[in-house]
Amino acid sequence: MVRVKSLIAFSPVITSSNAFVPSTFSAESRTSTSLFSSNDAKITQSRRDIFKKIALVTTSSATTILSSLVANADSTKKPTKEELQRIKAGKEGIDYLLANWEKVTTTCRDNGGECKRDAEPVRRYMGLRSTTDPLFQIEKVFAKVKNMDDIDFDRLEEYFNATEEFNSAISMSNSMAFISQFGEYNPSGGKEEVLKYLTESEKQVKLALKSLNTIIGILDL
């Protein structure tokens, strides 16, 4: 009878499986499980990031290759008669612009209103305003010339120098014309500033025409 009571007295002690597990060990076990879960989440996220980067790189590479193929295809094309005609038409437009500079670059209000100088037409004649302008992106036509059968290879270097000078003059003329348009609104500006930059733009147009004449001469247009 005494033994039974002793067992009953000790039975609460052995009912719990964690009764003899040190508290520090139990905490470490929970912490370890938490760390594994956290690490698994990080690994999963890391894999997702890697796959995203691979997808982006693959897409970028494919785009680059496609662009290169298109560029190479275009680089072997010859200019069409219509494209070469655009060079002549652009030259005629610049001739008219310079011959009528003040008239073309002057805008007057209706019914005899105030007149002011305007550089906007300059940009149009230089092919910088509309896709219908003869000189619009004319550098693409220039690049095709090297593929022509009847090109004078002895003058090819002279030709490319002329195209570079033309593009440079176009860019400078555009910049001066653009500044001229806002010259009157600057704090220290006025009509004098408008005219100043408009005159600088005219100088660049003349240089562009000189280069264009060289190009037309080499191409025998």
PDB file of C-alpha atoms in Angstrom:
ATOM      1  CA  MET A   1       0.000   0.000   0.000  1.00  0.00           C
ATOM      2  CA  VAL A   2       2.844   2.335   0.779  1.00  0.00           C
ATOM      3  CA  ARG A   3       4.464   1.651  -2.652  1.00  0.00           C
ATOM      4  CA  VAL A   4       1.285   2.523  -4.555  1.00  0.00           C
ATOM      5  CA  LYS A   5       1.005   5.840  -2.795  1.00  0.00           C
ATOM      6  CA  SER A   6       4.648   6.577  -3.559  1.00  0.00           C
ATOM      7  CA  LEU A   7       4.090   5.968  -7.272  1.00  0.00           C
ATOM      8  CA  ILE A   8       0.990   8.126  -7.274  1.00  0.00           C
ATOM      9  CA  ALA A   9       2.904  10.860  -5.488  1.00  0.00           C
ATOM     10  CA  PHE A  10       5.598  10.870  -8.176  1.00  0.00           C
ATOM     11  CA  SER A  11       3.284  10.402 -11.216  1.00  0.00           C
ATOM     12  CA  PRO A  12       2.708  14.150 -11.881  1.00  0.00           C
ATOM     13  CA  VAL A  13       6.438  14.592 -12.295  1.00  0.00           C
ATOM     14  CA  ILE A  14       6.702  12.183 -15.238  1.00  0.00           C
ATOM     15  CA  THR A  15       3.474  13.080 -17.089  1.00  0.00           C
ATOM     16  CA  SER A  16       5.096  15.876 -19.094  1.00  0.00           C
ATOM     17  CA  SER A  17       7.699  14.944 -21.709  1.00  0.00           C
ATOM     18  CA  ASN A  18       9.369  18.347 -21.363  1.00  0.00           C
ATOM     19  CA  ALA A  19       9.555  18.239 -17.608  1.00  0.00           C
ATOM     20  CA  PHE A  20      13.235  17.309 -17.538  1.00  0.00           C
ATOM     21  CA  VAL A  21      14.244  19.318 -20.659  1.00  0.00           C
ATOM     22  CA  PRO A  22      16.297  22.397 -19.677  1.00  0.00           C
ATOM     23  CA  SER A  23      14.539  25.654 -20.544  1.00  0.00           C
ATOM     24  CA  THR A  24      17.576  26.961 -22.442  1.00  0.00           C
ATOM     25  CA  PHE A  25      17.620  23.907 -24.729  1.00  0.00           C
ATOM     26  CA  SER A  26      13.927  24.310 -25.509  1.00  0.00           C
ATOM     27  CA  ALA A  27      14.411  28.007 -26.389  1.00  0.00           C
ATOM     28  CA  GLU A  28      17.399  27.210 -28.594  1.00  0.00           C
ATOM     29  CA  SER A  29      15.361  24.574 -30.422  1.00  0.00           C
ATOM     30  CA  ARG A  30      12.584  27.080 -31.149  1.00  0.00           C
ATOM     31  CA  THR A  31      15.135  29.701 -32.221  1.00  0.00           C
ATOM     32  CA  SER A  32      16.872  27.208 -34.519  1.00  0.00           C
ATOM     33  CA  THR A  33      13.563  26.290 -36.150  1.00  0.00           C
ATOM     34  CA  SER A  34      12.790  29.967 -36.637  1.00  0.00           C
ATOM     35  CA  LEU A  35      16.200  30.559 -38.206  1.00  0.00           C
ATOM     36  CA  PHE A  36      15.735  27.668 -40.614  1.00  0.00           C
ATOM     37  CA  SER A  37      12.360  29.068 -41.670  1.00  0.00           C
ATOM     38  CA  SER A  38      13.855  32.524 -42.131  1.00  0.00           C
ATOM     39  CA  ASN A  39      16.780  31.159 -44.131  1.00  0.00           C
ATOM     40  CA  ASP A  40      14.436  29.122 -46.350  1.00  0.00           C
ATOM     41  CA  ALA A  41      12.427  32.260 -47.083  1.00  0.00           C
ATOM     42  CA  LYS A  42      15.590  34.201 -47.919  1.00  0.00           C
ATOM     43  CA  ILE A  43      16.841  31.414 -50.203  1.00  0.00           C
ATOM     44  CA  THR A  44      13.471  31.310 -51.982  1.00  0.00           C
ATOM     45  CA  GLN A  45      13.473  35.082 -52.431  1.00  0.00           C
ATOM     46  CA  SER A  46      17.089  34.994 -53.582  1.00  0.00           C
ATOM     47  CA  ARG A  47      16.225  32.395 -56.212  1.00  0.00           C
ATOM     48  CA  ARG A  48      13.338  34.512 -57.422  1.00  0.00           C
ATOM     49  CA  ASP A  49      15.646  37.541 -57.735  1.00  0.00           C
ATOM     50  CA  ILE A  50      18.181  35.475 -59.679  1.00  0.00           C
ATOM     51  CA  PHE A  51      15.521  34.187 -62.094  1.00  0.00           C
ATOM     52  CA  LYS A  52      14.231  37.745 -62.586  1.00  0.00           C
ATOM     53  CA  LYS A  53      17.745  39.005 -63.359  1.00  0.00           C
ATOM     54  CA  ILE A  54      18.336  36.129 -65.779  1.00  0.00           C
ATOM     55  CA  ALA A  55      15.061  36.918 -67.531  1.00  0.00           C
ATOM     56  CA  LEU A  56      15.966  40.616 -67.788  1.00  0.00           C
ATOM     57  CA  VAL A  57      19.455  39.878 -69.118  1.00  0.00           C
ATOM     58  CA  THR A  58      18.054  37.400 -71.645  1.00  0.00           C
ATOM     59  CA  THR A  59      15.455  39.905 -72.862  1.00  0.00           C
ATOM     60  CA  SER A  60      18.055  42.672 -73.074  1.00  0.00           C
ATOM     61  CA  SER A  61      20.457  40.450 -74.999  1.00  0.00           C
ATOM     62  CA  ALA A  62      17.746  39.424 -77.429  1.00  0.00           C
ATOM     63  CA  THR A  63      16.812  43.074 -78.013  1.00  0.00           C
ATOM     64  CA  THR A  64      20.465  44.017 -78.578  1.00  0.00           C
ATOM     65  CA  ILE A  65      20.977  41.175 -81.044  1.00  0.00           C
ATOM     66  CA  LEU A  66      17.797  42.082 -82.945  1.00  0.00           C
ATOM     67  CA  SER A  67      18.801  45.752 -83.113  1.00  0.00           C
ATOM     68  CA  SER A  68      22.235  44.748 -84.359  1.00  0.00           C
ATOM     69  CA  LEU A  69      20.742  42.555 -87.070  1.00  0.00           C
ATOM     70  CA  VAL A  70      18.459  45.383 -88.222  1.00  0.00           C
ATOM     71  CA  ALA A  71      21.369  47.839 -88.220  1.00  0.00           C
ATOM     72  CA  ASN A  72      23.541  45.435 -90.213  1.00  0.00           C
ATOM     73  CA  ALA A  73      20.745  44.912 -92.700  1.00  0.00           C
ATOM     74  CA  ASP A  74      20.335  48.664 -93.156  1.00  0.00           C
ATOM     75  CA  SER A  75      24.100  49.158 -93.487  1.00  0.00           C
ATOM     76  CA  THR A  76      24.163  47.173 -96.729  1.00  0.00           C
ATOM     77  CA  LYS A  77      21.339  49.074 -98.427  1.00  0.00           C
ATOM     78  CA  LYS A  78      21.876  51.551-101.220  1.00  0.00           C
ATOM     79  CA  PRO A  79      20.105  54.902-101.230  1.00  0.00           C
ATOM     80  CA  THR A  80      17.068  55.025-103.472  1.00  0.00           C
ATOM     81  CA  LYS A  81      16.557  57.654-106.165  1.00  0.00           C
ATOM     82  CA  GLU A  82      13.893  59.228-103.990  1.00  0.00           C
ATOM     83  CA  GLU A  83      16.308  59.483-101.053  1.00  0.00           C
ATOM     84  CA  LEU A  84      19.018  61.071-103.217  1.00  0.00           C
ATOM     85  CA  GLN A  85      16.416  63.490-104.517  1.00  0.00           C
ATOM     86  CA  ARG A  86      15.780  64.556-100.925  1.00  0.00           C
ATOM     87  CA  ILE A  87      19.381  65.807-100.741  1.00  0.00           C
ATOM     88  CA  LYS A  88      18.826  68.027-103.780  1.00  0.00           C
ATOM     89  CA  ALA A  89      15.464  69.230-102.486  1.00  0.00           C
ATOM     90  CA  GLY A  90      17.019  70.055 -99.127  1.00  0.00           C
ATOM     91  CA  LYS A  91      19.771  72.034-100.832  1.00  0.00           C
ATOM     92  CA  GLU A  92      17.213  74.011-102.817  1.00  0.00           C
ATOM     93  CA  GLY A  93      15.326  74.755 -99.602  1.00  0.00           C
ATOM     94  CA  ILE A  94      18.464  76.096 -97.915  1.00  0.00           C
ATOM     95  CA  ASP A  95      19.228  78.199-101.012  1.00  0.00           C
ATOM     96  CA  TYR A  96      15.791  79.784-100.720  1.00  0.00           C
ATOM     97  CA  LEU A  97      16.164  80.297 -96.968  1.00  0.00           C
ATOM     98  CA  LEU A  98      19.455  82.171 -97.295  1.00  0.00           C
ATOM     99  CA  ALA A  99      18.264  84.213-100.281  1.00  0.00           C
ATOM    100  CA  ASN A 100      15.188  85.310 -98.338  1.00  0.00           C
ATOM    101  CA  TRP A 101      16.570  85.193 -94.806  1.00  0.00           C
ATOM    102  CA  GLU A 102      14.941  88.279 -93.338  1.00  0.00           C
ATOM    103  CA  LYS A 103      11.584  87.594 -94.985  1.00  0.00           C
ATOM    104  CA  VAL A 104      11.462  83.936 -93.919  1.00  0.00           C
ATOM    105  CA  THR A 105      12.583  84.673 -90.354  1.00  0.00           C
ATOM    106  CA  THR A 106      10.125  87.524 -89.801  1.00  0.00           C
ATOM    107  CA  THR A 107       6.592  86.952 -88.563  1.00  0.00           C
ATOM    108  CA  CYS A 108       3.950  89.683 -88.547  1.00  0.00           C
ATOM    109  CA  ARG A 109       0.550  89.734 -86.937  1.00  0.00           C
ATOM    110  CA  ASP A 110      -2.523  89.994 -89.121  1.00  0.00           C
ATOM    111  CA  ASN A 111      -3.917  93.354 -90.239  1.00  0.00           C
ATOM    112  CA  GLY A 112      -0.578  95.133 -90.159  1.00  0.00           C
ATOM    113  CA  GLY A 113       0.275  94.178 -86.591  1.00  0.00           C
ATOM    114  CA  GLU A 114       3.670  94.075 -84.930  1.00  0.00           C
ATOM    115  CA  CYS A 115       6.420  92.121 -86.679  1.00  0.00           C
ATOM    116  CA  LYS A 116       9.176  90.161 -84.932  1.00  0.00           C
ATOM    117  CA  ARG A 117      12.052  87.915 -85.901  1.00  0.00           C
ATOM    118  CA  ASP A 118      11.348  84.198 -85.632  1.00  0.00           C
ATOM    119  CA  ALA A 119      13.930  81.403 -85.935  1.00  0.00           C
ATOM    120  CA  GLU A 120      11.396  78.585 -86.158  1.00  0.00           C
ATOM    121  CA  PRO A 121      11.451  78.418 -90.013  1.00  0.00           C
ATOM    122  CA  VAL A 122      15.215  77.862 -89.892  1.00  0.00           C
ATOM    123  CA  ARG A 123      14.755  74.584 -88.044  1.00  0.00           C
ATOM    124  CA  ARG A 124      12.124  73.533 -90.577  1.00  0.00           C
ATOM    125  CA  TYR A 125      14.351  74.144 -93.606  1.00  0.00           C
ATOM    126  CA  MET A 126      17.154  72.230 -91.886  1.00  0.00           C
ATOM    127  CA  GLY A 127      14.938  69.146 -91.507  1.00  0.00           C
ATOM    128  CA  LEU A 128      14.438  69.389 -87.751  1.00  0.00           C
ATOM    129  CA  ARG A 129      10.685  69.866 -87.439  1.00  0.00           C
ATOM    130  CA  SER A 130       8.755  67.318 -89.465  1.00  0.00           C
ATOM    131  CA  THR A 131       9.181  63.886 -91.031  1.00  0.00           C
ATOM    132  CA  THR A 132       8.059  65.426 -94.325  1.00  0.00           C
ATOM    133  CA  ASP A 133      11.000  67.866 -94.427  1.00  0.00           C
ATOM    134  CA  PRO A 134      13.457  66.801 -97.179  1.00  0.00           C
ATOM    135  CA  LEU A 135      16.445  66.844 -94.829  1.00  0.00           C
ATOM    136  CA  PHE A 136      14.735  64.994 -91.991  1.00  0.00           C
ATOM    137  CA  GLN A 137      17.223  62.369 -90.701  1.00  0.00           C
ATOM    138  CA  ILE A 138      19.196  62.810 -93.905  1.00  0.00           C
ATOM    139  CA  GLU A 139      22.258  61.348 -92.151  1.00  0.00           C
ATOM    140  CA  LYS A 140      20.703  57.898 -92.688  1.00  0.00           C
ATOM    141  CA  VAL A 141      20.780  58.503 -96.421  1.00  0.00           C
ATOM    142  CA  PHE A 142      24.380  59.738 -96.198  1.00  0.00           C
ATOM    143  CA  ALA A 143      25.364  56.469 -94.484  1.00  0.00           C
ATOM    144  CA  LYS A 144      24.005  54.376 -97.384  1.00  0.00           C
ATOM    145  CA  VAL A 145      26.096  56.128-100.019  1.00  0.00           C
ATOM    146  CA  LYS A 146      29.129  53.910 -99.373  1.00  0.00           C
ATOM    147  CA  ASN A 147      27.136  51.004-100.812  1.00  0.00           C
ATOM    148  CA  MET A 148      26.556  52.677-104.172  1.00  0.00           C
ATOM    149  CA  ASP A 149      28.126  50.984-107.173  1.00  0.00           C
ATOM    150  CA  ASP A 150      29.208  54.184-108.884  1.00  0.00           C
ATOM    151  CA  ILE A 151      30.631  55.990-105.848  1.00  0.00           C
ATOM    152  CA  ASP A 152      34.082  57.523-106.390  1.00  0.00           C
ATOM    153  CA  PHE A 153      36.121  55.735-103.720  1.00  0.00           C
ATOM    154  CA  ASP A 154      38.980  58.183-104.194  1.00  0.00           C
ATOM    155  CA  ARG A 155      36.689  60.903-102.795  1.00  0.00           C
ATOM    156  CA  LEU A 156      35.042  58.800-100.127  1.00  0.00           C
ATOM    157  CA  GLU A 157      37.078  60.347 -97.299  1.00  0.00           C
ATOM    158  CA  GLU A 158      36.241  63.820 -98.572  1.00  0.00           C
ATOM    159  CA  TYR A 159      32.610  62.788 -98.687  1.00  0.00           C
ATOM    160  CA  PHE A 160      32.496  61.576 -95.083  1.00  0.00           C
ATOM    161  CA  ASN A 161      34.291  64.713 -93.887  1.00  0.00           C
ATOM    162  CA  ALA A 162      31.652  66.796 -95.646  1.00  0.00           C
ATOM    163  CA  THR A 163      28.815  64.833 -94.027  1.00  0.00           C
ATOM    164  CA  GLU A 164      30.368  65.297 -90.581  1.00  0.00           C
ATOM    165  CA  GLU A 165      30.756  69.021 -91.162  1.00  0.00           C
ATOM    166  CA  PHE A 166      27.172  69.217 -92.415  1.00  0.00           C
ATOM    167  CA  ASN A 167      25.804  67.410 -89.352  1.00  0.00           C
ATOM    168  CA  SER A 168      27.857  69.634 -87.046  1.00  0.00           C
ATOM    169  CA  ALA A 169      26.609  72.802 -88.755  1.00  0.00           C
ATOM    170  CA  ILE A 170      23.003  71.558 -88.581  1.00  0.00           C
ATOM    171  CA  SER A 171      23.355  70.903 -84.862  1.00  0.00           C
ATOM    172  CA  MET A 172      24.873  74.328 -84.159  1.00  0.00           C
ATOM    173  CA  SER A 173      22.314  76.100 -86.333  1.00  0.00           C
ATOM    174  CA  ASN A 174      19.542  74.345 -84.457  1.00  0.00           C
ATOM    175  CA  SER A 175      20.994  75.354 -81.086  1.00  0.00           C
ATOM    176  CA  MET A 176      21.388  79.009 -82.089  1.00  0.00           C
ATOM    177  CA  ALA A 177      17.879  79.115 -83.558  1.00  0.00           C
ATOM    178  CA  PHE A 178      16.421  77.567 -80.424  1.00  0.00           C
ATOM    179  CA  ILE A 179      18.182  80.062 -78.134  1.00  0.00           C
ATOM    180  CA  SER A 180      17.057  82.904 -80.391  1.00  0.00           C
ATOM    181  CA  GLN A 181      13.419  81.928 -79.935  1.00  0.00           C
ATOM    182  CA  PHE A 182      13.670  82.567 -76.198  1.00  0.00           C
ATOM    183  CA  GLY A 183      16.166  85.442 -76.306  1.00  0.00           C
ATOM    184  CA  GLU A 184      13.497  88.080 -75.777  1.00  0.00           C
ATOM    185  CA  TYR A 185      12.225  86.424 -72.613  1.00  0.00           C
ATOM    186  CA  ASN A 186      15.567  86.168 -70.812  1.00  0.00           C
ATOM    187  CA  PRO A 187      16.142  88.674 -67.964  1.00  0.00           C
ATOM    188  CA  SER A 188      19.004  90.318 -69.839  1.00  0.00           C
ATOM    189  CA  GLY A 189      17.538  89.617 -73.265  1.00  0.00           C
ATOM    190  CA  GLY A 190      15.502  91.515 -75.798  1.00  0.00           C
ATOM    191  CA  LYS A 191      15.181  91.930 -79.541  1.00  0.00           C
ATOM    192  CA  GLU A 192      18.937  92.426 -79.765  1.00  0.00           C
ATOM    193  CA  GLU A 193      19.538  88.990 -78.261  1.00  0.00           C
ATOM    194  CA  VAL A 194      17.062  87.418 -80.661  1.00  0.00           C
ATOM    195  CA  LEU A 195      18.845  88.960 -83.628  1.00  0.00           C
ATOM    196  CA  LYS A 196      22.271  88.041 -82.238  1.00  0.00           C
ATOM    197  CA  TYR A 197      21.563  84.311 -82.063  1.00  0.00           C
ATOM    198  CA  LEU A 198      19.565  84.383 -85.287  1.00  0.00           C
ATOM    199  CA  THR A 199      22.636  85.784 -87.039  1.00  0.00           C
ATOM    200  CA  GLU A 200      24.789  83.027 -85.531  1.00  0.00           C
ATOM    201  CA  SER A 201      22.289  80.484 -86.790  1.00  0.00           C
ATOM    202  CA  GLU A 202      22.543  81.980 -90.293  1.00  0.00           C
ATOM    203  CA  LYS A 203      26.324  81.531 -90.247  1.00  0.00           C
ATOM    204  CA  GLN A 204      25.896  77.840 -89.470  1.00  0.00           C
ATOM    205  CA  VAL A 205      23.306  77.447 -92.238  1.00  0.00           C
ATOM    206  CA  LYS A 206      25.844  78.826 -94.702  1.00  0.00           C
ATOM    207  CA  LEU A 207      28.428  76.292 -93.508  1.00  0.00           C
ATOM    208  CA  ALA A 208      25.853  73.521 -93.863  1.00  0.00           C
ATOM    209  CA  LEU A 209      25.135  74.607 -97.439  1.00  0.00           C
ATOM    210  CA  LYS A 210      28.833  74.598 -98.279  1.00  0.00           C
ATOM    211  CA  SER A 211      29.161  70.987 -97.046  1.00  0.00           C
ATOM    212  CA  LEU A 212      25.968  69.977 -98.818  1.00  0.00           C
ATOM    213  CA  ASN A 213      27.284  71.365-102.100  1.00  0.00           C
ATOM    214  CA  THR A 214      30.424  69.235-101.648  1.00  0.00           C
ATOM    215  CA  ILE A 215      28.282  66.150-101.026  1.00  0.00           C
ATOM    216  CA  ILE A 216      26.144  66.808-104.088  1.00  0.00           C
ATOM    217  CA  GLY A 217      29.254  67.339-106.201  1.00  0.00           C
ATOM    218  CA  ILE A 218      30.802  64.038-105.106  1.00  0.00           C
ATOM    219  CA  LEU A 219      27.539  62.178-105.755  1.00  0.00           C
ATOM    220  CA  ASP A 220      27.094  63.959-109.078  1.00  0.00           C
ATOM    221  CA  LEU A 221      23.449  64.762-108.307  1.00  0.00           C
TER     222      LEU A 221
END
